[in-house]
CSV table of C-alpha atoms and ligand atoms in Angstrom, one decimal:
chain,number,residue,atom,x,y,z
H,58,MET,CA,-55.1,13.8,50.0
H,59,SER,CA,-54.4,11.4,47.2
H,60,SER,CA,-57.1,10.3,44.8
H,61,LEU,CA,-57.5,7.5,42.3
H,62,LEU,CA,-60.3,7.0,39.7
H,63,ILE,CA,-61.1,3.5,38.2
H,64,ARG,CA,-63.2,4.1,35.1
H,65,ASN,CA,-65.4,1.7,33.1
H,66,GLY,CA,-65.1,-1.4,35.2
H,67,THR,CA,-67.9,-3.8,36.2
H,68,VAL,CA,-68.4,-3.7,39.9
H,69,VAL,CA,-69.3,-7.0,41.4
H,70,THR,CA,-70.2,-7.5,45.1
H,71,ALA,CA,-71.9,-10.4,46.8
H,72,THR,CA,-75.2,-9.0,45.8
H,73,ASP,CA,-74.8,-6.7,42.8
H,74,LYS,CA,-73.2,-6.3,39.4
H,75,TYR,CA,-73.1,-3.0,37.5
H,76,GLN,CA,-70.9,-0.8,35.3
H,77,ALA,CA,-69.5,2.1,37.2
H,78,ASP,CA,-66.6,4.4,38.0
H,79,VAL,CA,-65.1,4.1,41.5
H,80,TYR,CA,-63.5,7.1,43.1
H,81,ILE,CA,-61.0,6.6,45.9
H,82,GLU,CA,-59.7,9.2,48.3
H,83,ASP,CA,-56.8,8.2,50.4
H,84,GLU,CA,-57.6,4.7,51.7
H,85,LYS,CA,-61.4,4.7,51.2
H,86,VAL,CA,-63.9,4.5,48.4
H,87,SER,CA,-65.6,7.9,48.4
H,88,MET,CA,-67.9,7.8,45.3
H,89,ILE,CA,-69.3,5.2,42.9
H,90,GLY,CA,-71.4,6.1,39.9
H,91,ALA,CA,-71.9,6.1,36.1
H,92,ARG,CA,-69.4,8.4,34.3
H,93,LEU,CA,-68.3,10.4,37.5
H,94,GLU,CA,-67.4,14.0,36.7
H,95,VAL,CA,-64.3,14.2,38.9
H,96,THR,CA,-60.6,14.4,38.3
H,97,ALA,CA,-58.1,12.4,40.2
H,98,ASP,CA,-54.4,12.2,40.7
H,99,ARG,CA,-54.5,9.0,38.7
H,100,GLU,CA,-57.0,7.3,36.5
H,101,ILE,CA,-57.1,3.6,35.6
H,102,ASP,CA,-59.1,2.3,32.7
H,103,ALA,CA,-60.8,-1.0,33.7
H,104,GLU,CA,-62.8,-1.5,30.5
H,105,GLY,CA,-63.6,-5.2,30.0
H,106,CYS,CA,-62.6,-6.1,33.6
H,107,PHE,CA,-64.5,-6.9,36.8
H,108,LEU,CA,-63.9,-4.9,40.0
H,109,PHE,CA,-64.0,-7.4,42.8
H,110,PRO,CA,-63.6,-6.7,46.6
H,111,GLY,CA,-60.1,-7.7,47.7
H,112,GLY,CA,-60.0,-11.4,48.5
H,113,ILE,CA,-59.9,-12.4,52.2
H,114,ASP,CA,-58.3,-15.7,53.2
H,115,ALA,CA,-59.5,-16.5,56.7
H,116,HIS,CA,-57.2,-19.4,57.2
H,117,THR,CA,-53.4,-19.1,56.8
H,118,HIS,CA,-50.3,-20.2,58.7
H,119,MET,CA,-47.3,-17.9,57.9
H,120,GLU,CA,-44.1,-19.1,59.6
H,121,LEU,CA,-46.0,-21.6,61.6
H,122,PRO,CA,-43.6,-23.6,63.8
H,123,PHE,CA,-45.0,-27.1,63.2
H,124,MET,CA,-43.9,-30.7,63.3
H,125,GLY,CA,-40.3,-29.9,63.9
H,126,THR,CA,-40.0,-27.2,61.2
H,127,HIS,CA,-41.5,-23.9,60.1
H,128,ALA,CA,-44.0,-23.1,57.3
H,129,SER,CA,-41.8,-21.7,54.6
H,130,ASP,CA,-43.7,-18.4,53.8
H,131,THR,CA,-43.1,-15.4,56.0
H,132,PHE,CA,-45.7,-12.8,56.6
H,133,GLU,CA,-43.8,-10.8,53.9
H,134,SER,CA,-43.6,-13.4,51.2
H,135,GLY,CA,-47.0,-15.0,51.9
H,136,THR,CA,-49.0,-11.8,51.9
H,137,LEU,CA,-47.2,-10.5,48.9
H,138,ALA,CA,-48.0,-13.7,47.0
H,139,GLY,CA,-51.6,-13.2,48.1
H,140,LEU,CA,-51.6,-9.7,46.6
H,141,HIS,CA,-50.3,-11.1,43.3
H,142,GLY,CA,-53.3,-13.5,43.2
H,143,GLY,CA,-56.0,-11.1,44.4
H,144,THR,CA,-56.0,-11.7,48.2
H,145,THR,CA,-55.6,-8.4,50.2
H,146,THR,CA,-56.3,-9.6,53.7
H,147,ILE,CA,-55.5,-12.7,55.7
H,148,ILE,CA,-56.5,-14.0,59.1
H,149,ASP,CA,-53.7,-16.0,60.5
H,150,PHE,CA,-53.7,-18.2,63.6
H,151,ALA,CA,-51.7,-17.0,66.7
H,152,ILE,CA,-51.2,-20.4,68.3
H,153,GLN,CA,-50.6,-20.7,72.0
H,154,THR,CA,-47.9,-23.0,73.1
H,155,GLN,CA,-49.1,-25.5,75.8
H,156,GLY,CA,-47.9,-24.2,79.2
H,157,LYS,CA,-47.7,-20.6,78.0
H,158,SER,CA,-50.3,-17.8,77.8
H,159,MET,CA,-52.4,-16.6,74.9
H,160,GLN,CA,-50.9,-13.2,75.3
H,161,SER,CA,-47.5,-14.5,74.6
H,162,ALA,CA,-48.7,-16.2,71.4
H,163,ILE,CA,-50.3,-13.0,70.2
H,164,GLU,CA,-47.1,-11.0,71.0
H,165,GLU,CA,-45.1,-13.6,69.1
H,166,TRP,CA,-47.4,-13.4,66.0
H,167,HIS,CA,-47.2,-9.6,66.1
H,168,ARG,CA,-43.4,-9.8,66.1
H,169,LYS,CA,-43.6,-11.9,63.0
H,170,ALA,CA,-46.1,-9.8,61.2
H,171,ASP,CA,-45.9,-6.1,62.3
H,172,GLY,CA,-43.6,-4.2,60.0
H,173,HIS,CA,-43.3,-7.2,57.7
H,174,ALA,CA,-46.7,-8.2,56.2
H,175,VAL,CA,-47.3,-6.5,52.8
H,176,GLY,CA,-51.0,-7.3,52.8
H,177,ASP,CA,-53.5,-6.6,55.7
H,178,TYR,CA,-53.8,-9.1,58.4
H,179,ALA,CA,-55.8,-10.1,61.5
H,180,PHE,CA,-55.3,-12.9,63.9
H,181,HIS,CA,-57.4,-15.7,65.4
H,182,CYS,CA,-56.2,-17.1,68.7
H,183,ALA,CA,-55.7,-20.8,68.9
H,184,VAL,CA,-56.2,-22.1,72.4
H,185,THR,CA,-54.1,-25.2,73.1
H,186,ASP,CA,-54.2,-25.1,76.9
H,187,PHE,CA,-57.4,-23.9,78.5
H,188,ASN,CA,-57.2,-23.7,82.3
H,189,ASP,CA,-58.1,-21.3,85.2
H,190,GLU,CA,-55.2,-19.0,84.2
H,191,THR,CA,-55.7,-18.7,80.5
H,192,ARG,CA,-59.5,-18.4,81.0
H,193,LYS,CA,-58.8,-15.0,82.5
H,194,GLU,CA,-57.2,-13.8,79.3
H,195,ILE,CA,-60.3,-14.1,77.1
H,196,PRO,CA,-61.8,-10.6,77.7
H,197,ALA,CA,-58.4,-8.9,76.9
H,198,VAL,CA,-57.9,-11.0,73.8
H,199,ILE,CA,-61.3,-9.9,72.5
H,200,ASN,CA,-61.4,-6.3,73.7
H,201,GLU,CA,-57.8,-5.2,73.7
H,202,HIS,CA,-56.2,-7.3,71.0
H,203,GLY,CA,-59.2,-7.1,68.8
H,204,ILE,CA,-59.4,-10.9,68.2
H,205,ASN,CA,-62.9,-12.2,68.4
H,206,SER,CA,-62.3,-15.7,67.0
H,207,PHE,CA,-60.7,-18.6,68.9
H,208,LYS,CA,-59.6,-21.9,67.5
H,209,ILE,CA,-59.3,-25.3,69.0
H,210,PHE,CA,-57.6,-28.4,67.5
H,211,MET,CA,-59.5,-31.7,68.1
H,212,ALA,CA,-56.4,-33.5,66.7
H,213,TYR,CA,-52.6,-33.3,67.0
H,214,LYS,CA,-52.5,-34.8,70.5
H,215,GLY,CA,-49.6,-33.8,72.6
H,216,ALA,CA,-49.0,-30.6,70.8
H,217,LEU,CA,-52.2,-28.7,70.0
H,218,MET,CA,-55.2,-30.9,70.8
H,219,ILE,CA,-57.5,-30.0,73.8
H,220,ASP,CA,-60.0,-32.3,75.4
H,221,ASP,CA,-63.8,-32.1,75.3
H,222,ARG,CA,-64.0,-30.5,78.8
H,223,GLN,CA,-61.7,-27.7,77.8
H,224,MET,CA,-63.6,-27.2,74.5
H,225,TYR,CA,-66.9,-27.1,76.4
H,226,GLU,CA,-65.7,-24.6,79.0
H,227,LEU,CA,-64.0,-22.4,76.5
H,228,MET,CA,-67.2,-22.2,74.5
H,229,GLU,CA,-69.1,-21.1,77.7
H,230,GLU,CA,-66.5,-18.5,78.2
H,231,LEU,CA,-66.8,-17.2,74.7
H,232,VAL,CA,-70.5,-16.8,75.0
H,233,ASP,CA,-70.0,-14.5,78.0
H,234,HIS,CA,-67.5,-12.3,76.2
H,235,GLY,CA,-68.5,-12.1,72.5
H,236,GLY,CA,-66.2,-14.7,70.9
H,237,ILE,CA,-66.7,-17.2,68.1
H,238,MET,CA,-65.2,-20.7,68.3
H,239,THR,CA,-63.5,-22.2,65.3
H,240,ALA,CA,-62.4,-25.8,65.2
H,241,HIS,CA,-60.2,-28.2,63.4
H,242,THR,CA,-62.5,-31.2,63.6
H,243,GLU,CA,-60.8,-34.5,63.5
H,244,ASN,CA,-61.0,-37.2,66.2
H,245,GLY,CA,-57.3,-37.1,67.3
H,246,ASP,CA,-57.4,-40.4,69.2
H,247,MET,CA,-58.9,-42.3,66.3
H,248,VAL,CA,-56.3,-40.8,64.0
H,249,ASP,CA,-53.4,-41.7,66.3
H,250,SER,CA,-54.6,-45.2,66.7
H,251,ASN,CA,-54.8,-45.6,62.9
H,252,ILE,CA,-51.3,-44.1,62.4
H,253,GLN,CA,-49.8,-46.5,65.0
H,254,LYS,CA,-51.4,-49.6,63.4
H,255,ASN,CA,-50.2,-48.5,60.0
H,256,LEU,CA,-46.6,-48.0,61.2
H,257,GLU,CA,-46.6,-51.3,63.0
H,258,ALA,CA,-47.7,-53.0,59.8
H,259,GLY,CA,-44.7,-51.3,57.9
H,260,ASN,CA,-47.0,-48.9,56.0
H,261,THR,CA,-44.8,-45.8,55.7
H,262,GLU,CA,-45.7,-44.1,52.4
H,263,PRO,CA,-47.7,-40.8,52.0
H,264,ARG,CA,-50.8,-42.7,51.0
H,265,TYR,CA,-51.1,-44.0,54.6
H,266,HIS,CA,-51.8,-40.4,55.7
H,267,VAL,CA,-55.2,-40.4,54.1
H,268,LEU,CA,-55.8,-44.0,55.0
H,269,SER,CA,-55.3,-43.1,58.7
H,270,ARG,CA,-57.7,-40.2,58.5
H,271,PRO,CA,-61.0,-41.4,57.0
H,272,ALA,CA,-63.9,-39.0,56.7
H,273,ILE,CA,-65.6,-40.4,59.7
H,274,CYS,CA,-62.8,-39.0,61.9
H,275,GLU,CA,-63.7,-35.6,60.8
H,276,ALA,CA,-67.4,-35.9,60.8
H,277,GLU,CA,-67.6,-37.5,64.2
H,278,ALA,CA,-65.5,-34.6,65.7
H,279,ALA,CA,-67.6,-32.0,63.8
H,280,GLY,CA,-70.8,-33.5,65.1
H,281,ARG,CA,-69.5,-33.5,68.7
H,282,ALA,CA,-68.3,-29.9,68.5
H,283,ILE,CA,-71.5,-28.8,66.8
H,284,ASP,CA,-73.5,-30.4,69.7
H,285,LEU,CA,-71.4,-28.7,72.3
H,286,ALA,CA,-71.7,-25.4,70.5
H,287,HIS,CA,-75.5,-25.9,70.5
H,288,GLN,CA,-75.6,-26.8,74.2
H,289,THR,CA,-73.5,-23.7,75.2
H,290,GLY,CA,-75.0,-21.3,72.6
H,291,CYS,CA,-71.6,-20.5,71.3
H,292,PRO,CA,-71.2,-19.2,67.7
H,293,PHE,CA,-69.3,-21.9,65.8
H,294,TYR,CA,-67.2,-22.1,62.6
H,295,ILE,CA,-65.7,-25.3,61.2
H,296,VAL,CA,-62.4,-24.7,59.5
H,297,HIS,CA,-61.2,-26.7,56.4
H,298,THR,CA,-64.3,-28.8,55.9
H,299,THR,CA,-63.6,-31.6,53.4
H,300,CYS,CA,-66.5,-34.1,53.1
H,301,GLU,CA,-70.1,-34.9,52.7
H,302,GLU,CA,-70.3,-36.5,56.1
H,303,THR,CA,-69.4,-33.3,57.9
H,304,LEU,CA,-71.8,-31.3,55.8
H,305,ALA,CA,-74.6,-33.8,56.7
H,306,ARG,CA,-73.9,-32.9,60.4
H,307,VAL,CA,-74.0,-29.2,59.6
H,308,LYS,CA,-77.3,-29.6,57.7
H,309,GLN,CA,-78.8,-31.6,60.6
H,310,ALA,CA,-78.0,-28.8,62.9
H,311,THR,CA,-80.1,-26.3,60.8
H,312,LEU,CA,-83.2,-28.4,61.8
H,313,ARG,CA,-82.8,-27.2,65.3
H,314,ASN,CA,-82.2,-23.7,64.0
H,315,GLN,CA,-78.4,-23.8,64.8
H,316,LYS,CA,-76.3,-21.8,62.4
H,317,VAL,CA,-72.9,-23.4,61.8
H,318,HIS,CA,-70.5,-21.4,59.9
H,319,VAL,CA,-68.5,-23.5,57.4
H,320,GLU,CA,-65.2,-23.0,55.7
H,321,THR,CA,-63.8,-25.2,53.0
H,322,CYS,CA,-60.5,-24.7,51.2
H,323,ILE,CA,-59.8,-24.5,47.5
H,324,GLN,CA,-57.8,-27.7,47.5
H,325,TYR,CA,-60.8,-29.7,48.8
H,326,LEU,CA,-62.9,-28.4,45.9
H,327,LEU,CA,-60.4,-29.2,43.2
H,328,LEU,CA,-58.0,-32.0,44.3
H,329,ASP,CA,-58.9,-35.5,45.3
H,330,ASP,CA,-57.3,-38.4,47.2
H,331,SER,CA,-55.9,-40.1,44.1
H,332,TYR,CA,-53.0,-37.6,44.6
H,333,TYR,CA,-51.7,-39.7,47.5
H,334,PHE,CA,-51.4,-42.8,45.3
H,335,LYS,CA,-49.0,-41.2,42.8
H,336,ASP,CA,-45.6,-42.7,42.3
H,337,GLY,CA,-42.8,-42.2,44.8
H,338,PHE,CA,-43.1,-39.3,47.3
H,339,GLU,CA,-45.4,-37.1,45.1
H,340,GLY,CA,-48.2,-37.6,47.6
H,341,ALA,CA,-46.3,-35.8,50.3
H,342,LYS,CA,-47.0,-32.6,48.4
H,343,VAL,CA,-50.6,-32.8,49.6
H,344,VAL,CA,-50.1,-34.3,53.0
H,345,MET,CA,-52.4,-32.0,55.0
H,346,SER,CA,-55.0,-32.5,57.6
H,347,PRO,CA,-57.7,-33.3,57.1
H,348,PRO,CA,-56.6,-35.0,53.8
H,349,LEU,CA,-58.0,-34.6,50.3
H,350,ARG,CA,-61.2,-36.7,49.8
H,351,LYS,CA,-63.1,-38.3,47.0
H,352,LYS,CA,-64.7,-36.7,44.0
H,353,LYS,CA,-68.1,-37.2,45.5
H,354,ASP,CA,-67.0,-35.0,48.4
H,355,GLN,CA,-65.9,-32.3,46.0
H,356,GLN,CA,-69.4,-32.4,44.5
H,357,ALA,CA,-70.9,-32.2,48.0
H,358,LEU,CA,-68.8,-29.1,48.8
H,359,TRP,CA,-69.8,-27.3,45.6
H,360,ALA,CA,-73.4,-28.2,46.4
H,361,GLY,CA,-72.9,-26.9,49.9
H,362,ILE,CA,-71.7,-23.6,48.5
H,363,GLU,CA,-74.9,-23.4,46.3
H,364,GLN,CA,-77.1,-24.4,49.2
H,365,ASN,CA,-75.6,-21.8,51.6
H,366,LEU,CA,-74.2,-24.4,53.8
H,367,VAL,CA,-70.6,-23.3,53.1
H,368,HIS,CA,-69.7,-19.6,53.8
H,369,HIS,CA,-66.1,-19.2,52.9
H,370,VAL,CA,-63.4,-20.8,50.7
H,371,ALA,CA,-60.0,-20.3,52.3
H,372,THR,CA,-56.7,-22.0,51.8
H,373,ASP,CA,-55.2,-23.2,55.1
H,374,HIS,CA,-52.0,-21.9,53.4
H,375,CYS,CA,-49.2,-23.8,55.2
H,376,PRO,CA,-46.4,-24.4,52.8
H,377,PHE,CA,-43.3,-26.7,53.3
H,378,CYS,CA,-40.6,-27.1,50.7
H,379,MET,CA,-39.8,-30.6,49.5
H,380,ASP,CA,-36.7,-31.0,51.7
H,381,GLN,CA,-39.0,-30.3,54.7
H,382,LYS,CA,-41.5,-32.8,53.4
H,383,ALA,CA,-38.7,-35.3,53.2
H,384,MET,CA,-38.6,-35.4,57.0
H,385,GLY,CA,-41.3,-38.0,56.5
H,386,LYS,CA,-39.5,-40.0,53.7
H,387,ASP,CA,-39.6,-43.2,55.8
H,388,ASP,CA,-42.6,-42.4,58.0
H,389,PHE,CA,-45.7,-40.6,56.6
H,390,SER,CA,-46.6,-39.4,60.1
H,391,LYS,CA,-43.5,-37.2,60.1
H,392,ILE,CA,-44.3,-35.4,56.8
H,393,PRO,CA,-45.1,-31.7,57.9
H,394,ASN,CA,-48.8,-31.3,57.3
H,395,GLY,CA,-49.8,-28.5,55.0
H,396,ALA,CA,-49.7,-27.1,51.5
H,397,PRO,CA,-49.5,-23.8,49.6
H,398,GLY,CA,-52.5,-22.0,48.1
H,399,ILE,CA,-52.7,-18.3,49.0
H,400,GLU,CA,-51.6,-17.1,45.5
H,401,ASN,CA,-53.9,-19.3,43.5
H,402,ARG,CA,-57.2,-19.5,45.5
H,403,PHE,CA,-58.9,-16.4,44.1
H,404,GLU,CA,-58.1,-17.1,40.5
H,405,LEU,CA,-58.7,-20.9,40.7
H,406,LEU,CA,-62.1,-20.3,42.4
H,407,TYR,CA,-63.1,-17.9,39.6
H,408,SER,CA,-61.7,-20.2,36.9
H,409,GLU,CA,-63.1,-23.5,38.2
H,410,GLY,CA,-66.2,-22.0,39.8
H,411,VAL,CA,-67.5,-19.2,37.6
H,412,THR,CA,-66.2,-20.1,34.2
H,413,LYS,CA,-67.1,-23.7,34.6
H,414,GLY,CA,-70.6,-22.7,35.6
H,415,ARG,CA,-70.5,-24.1,39.1
H,416,ILE,CA,-71.1,-20.8,40.9
H,417,GLY,CA,-72.2,-17.3,39.8
H,418,LEU,CA,-70.2,-14.1,40.1
H,419,ASN,CA,-71.9,-12.9,43.3
H,420,LYS,CA,-71.3,-16.3,45.0
H,421,PHE,CA,-67.7,-16.0,43.9
H,422,VAL,CA,-67.4,-12.7,45.8
H,423,GLU,CA,-69.3,-14.1,48.8
H,424,MET,CA,-67.0,-17.1,49.0
H,425,SER,CA,-63.7,-15.3,48.3
H,426,SER,CA,-64.3,-12.2,50.4
H,427,THR,CA,-67.7,-11.1,51.9
H,428,GLY,CA,-68.5,-14.3,53.8
H,429,ALA,CA,-65.3,-14.2,55.8
H,430,ALA,CA,-65.6,-10.4,56.4
H,431,ARG,CA,-69.1,-10.8,57.8
H,432,ILE,CA,-68.3,-13.7,60.1
H,433,PHE,CA,-65.1,-12.3,61.5
H,434,GLY,CA,-66.2,-8.7,62.0
H,435,LEU,CA,-64.4,-7.0,59.1
H,436,PHE,CA,-67.5,-6.1,57.2
H,437,PRO,CA,-68.2,-3.5,55.7
H,438,ARG,CA,-64.6,-2.1,56.1
H,439,LYS,CA,-63.5,-5.2,54.1
H,440,GLY,CA,-65.4,-7.6,51.9
H,441,THR,CA,-67.3,-5.2,49.7
H,442,ILE,CA,-67.0,-2.3,47.3
H,443,ALA,CA,-69.0,0.5,48.9
H,444,VAL,CA,-68.7,4.1,49.9
H,445,GLY,CA,-66.8,4.3,53.1
H,446,SER,CA,-65.2,0.8,52.7
H,447,ASP,CA,-61.4,0.3,52.4
H,448,ALA,CA,-60.5,0.6,48.8
H,449,ASP,CA,-59.3,-3.0,48.4
H,450,ILE,CA,-60.2,-3.7,44.8
H,451,ILE,CA,-59.1,-6.3,42.4
H,452,ILE,CA,-59.2,-5.4,38.7
H,453,PHE,CA,-59.7,-8.8,37.2
H,454,ASP,CA,-59.4,-9.6,33.5
H,455,PRO,CA,-61.7,-12.5,32.7
H,456,GLU,CA,-60.2,-13.0,29.2
H,457,VAL,CA,-56.6,-13.7,30.3
H,458,LYS,CA,-55.4,-17.3,30.5
H,459,HIS,CA,-52.4,-18.4,32.4
H,460,THR,CA,-50.7,-21.5,33.6
H,461,ILE,CA,-49.8,-22.1,37.3
H,462,SER,CA,-46.2,-23.1,38.0
H,463,ALA,CA,-43.8,-23.1,40.9
H,464,GLU,CA,-41.3,-21.5,38.4
H,465,THR,CA,-43.4,-18.3,38.3
H,466,HIS,CA,-45.4,-18.2,41.5
H,467,HIS,CA,-44.4,-15.8,44.3
H,468,MET,CA,-44.9,-18.2,47.3
H,469,ASN,CA,-41.7,-19.3,49.0
H,470,VAL,CA,-42.1,-22.9,48.2
H,471,ASP,CA,-40.5,-25.1,45.6
H,472,TYR,CA,-43.6,-26.9,44.2
H,473,ASN,CA,-47.2,-26.1,43.4
H,474,PRO,CA,-50.0,-28.6,43.8
H,475,TYR,CA,-51.7,-27.2,40.7
H,476,GLU,CA,-48.6,-27.3,38.5
H,477,GLY,CA,-49.6,-27.0,34.9
H,478,TRP,CA,-53.2,-26.1,35.5
H,479,VAL,CA,-54.5,-23.6,33.0
H,480,VAL,CA,-56.5,-20.8,34.7
H,481,GLN,CA,-59.1,-18.6,32.9
H,482,GLY,CA,-59.1,-15.1,34.3
H,483,LYS,CA,-56.3,-13.2,36.0
H,484,THR,CA,-55.8,-10.5,38.6
H,485,ARG,CA,-54.5,-7.5,36.6
H,486,THR,CA,-54.2,-5.0,39.3
H,487,THR,CA,-54.5,-5.3,43.1
H,488,ILE,CA,-55.4,-2.1,45.0
H,489,LEU,CA,-55.0,-2.2,48.8
H,490,ARG,CA,-56.4,0.7,50.8
H,491,GLY,CA,-56.3,2.9,47.7
H,492,THR,CA,-52.7,2.1,46.7
H,493,VAL,CA,-51.9,0.1,43.7
H,494,ALA,CA,-50.0,-2.8,45.3
H,495,VAL,CA,-49.5,-5.1,42.3
H,496,ASP,CA,-49.9,-4.1,38.7
H,497,ASN,CA,-49.5,-6.6,35.8
H,498,GLY,CA,-47.4,-8.8,37.9
H,499,GLU,CA,-45.2,-6.0,39.3
H,500,ALA,CA,-45.2,-5.4,43.1
H,501,LEU,CA,-45.3,-1.7,43.9
H,502,VAL,CA,-45.5,-1.9,47.6
H,503,GLY,CA,-43.2,-3.8,50.0
H,504,GLU,CA,-42.4,-5.1,53.4
H,505,GLY,CA,-44.5,-3.4,56.2
H,506,PHE,CA,-47.2,-2.0,53.9
H,507,GLY,CA,-49.9,-4.3,55.6
H,508,LYS,CA,-51.9,-3.1,58.5
H,509,TYR,CA,-53.1,-5.1,61.5
H,510,LEU,CA,-56.9,-5.2,61.7
H,511,LYS,CA,-58.6,-5.2,65.1
H,512,ARG,CA,-62.0,-6.8,65.1
H,513,PRO,CA,-65.0,-6.1,67.4
H,514,PRO,CA,-66.8,-8.8,69.4
H,515,PHE,CA,-68.8,-11.3,67.4
H,516,ASP,CA,-72.1,-10.0,66.0
H,517,SER,CA,-74.5,-12.7,64.6
H,518,LYS,CA,-76.6,-10.0,62.9
H,519,VAL,CA,-73.9,-8.7,60.4
E,831,URP,O1,-52.3,-29.8,57.4
E,831,URP,C1,-52.6,-28.7,57.8
E,831,URP,N1,-53.9,-28.4,57.7
E,831,URP,N2,-51.6,-27.9,58.4
E,831,URP,C2,-51.8,-26.7,59.1
E,831,URP,C3,-52.4,-26.9,60.5
E,831,URP,C4,-53.9,-27.1,60.4
E,831,URP,O2,-54.3,-28.2,60.8
E,831,URP,O3,-54.6,-26.3,60.1
E,832,ZN,ZN1,-56.4,-27.6,60.9
E,833,ZN,ZN1,-54.9,-24.6,59.4
């Protein structure tokens, strides 16, 4: 048995903050206490540092085949970049190809991740074709593959989008088997109509991406999905929420005692739609769906975090290099949708959230880790620092400043949307299941270190 003792750190969970030593045996935390009288194979002094639970990013797309190309991070490069920044676990989307089974998508995602991911990982299953055959797969997806969360796309018609009937019937099925529905909420028909009109008018630059996808496209779809979830009783989670209008729909649902789980992403808290109006092709760097919104929406999202309407800050990490983005040089609708973020989310949320006084330390942990662990059935194995939990611990130095740059980041992408941002606070050491995975910028584990995490059926009481 190997042992590791972290001395003198300040343990922060979603509810507590206290000075303690943390003793780890093999992969688990086995003791927490003041001045523990134990010896260990290795001791780390964390004086002056916070000990946070390892970050969880519940929305990533490693190697996603999308819009005629592939997201540029592999499970190896993407999860390693996450470890550098403080994220120890991801939940990626195994996306069904229309006409094929969910099982084949899950097998494909295992081929990409197993033996390659450096950090821990789980999958959601994205259902793009729900019919009498694929309906039969649901129990096995949940009980055999350990995937309790399903995703539907209400946009990207012809590739990923399903219609309202499929969405409604899938929700009914999930209620019977213990699944939670997650949704990309944009009205795909409205979006496609706007894109066509813009292209016919000769509007081809990146800015027409946001102009084709106004907030109402998102809020209308969110409201519709929330209503269907209420009607069926299906647990429901909105991915990458961007705007005040969607949060208003969520708030309205609380009046009938419907709980809607809400994710936003770090970019929607920190960047705004002026990015699309920069010179040249710069705006392509943040062509993602839904698009960046207005400053008033950022304020609404921060308020939503404070008011417990938002439960997780993810990334929707889906990087494309600039030569891939150039596929849409003459037509904004061909720019691959997505942007990088996995390495920067944790530190940016601390820097912009905690040090700027927008959120407290416990809320930071809730948003970066615990919230996602609870919703998706990983808690208390992940998402906290407690006896019996996986020893996924971030030793975080709040005094260290650093500057984000594509020159120094570890993500496999040739730009960073936060280039030049100065960040207060840095992940000094990342411990994953009791092993020091990254220390002062040096990776100490490699390809295949990550483990696949099976999750139990959805439990609303966790
Ligand atoms: O633009 C995005 N978000 N790309 C990834 C796919 C998705 O919609 O989540
Ligand atoms: Zn999406
Ligand atoms: Zn996504």
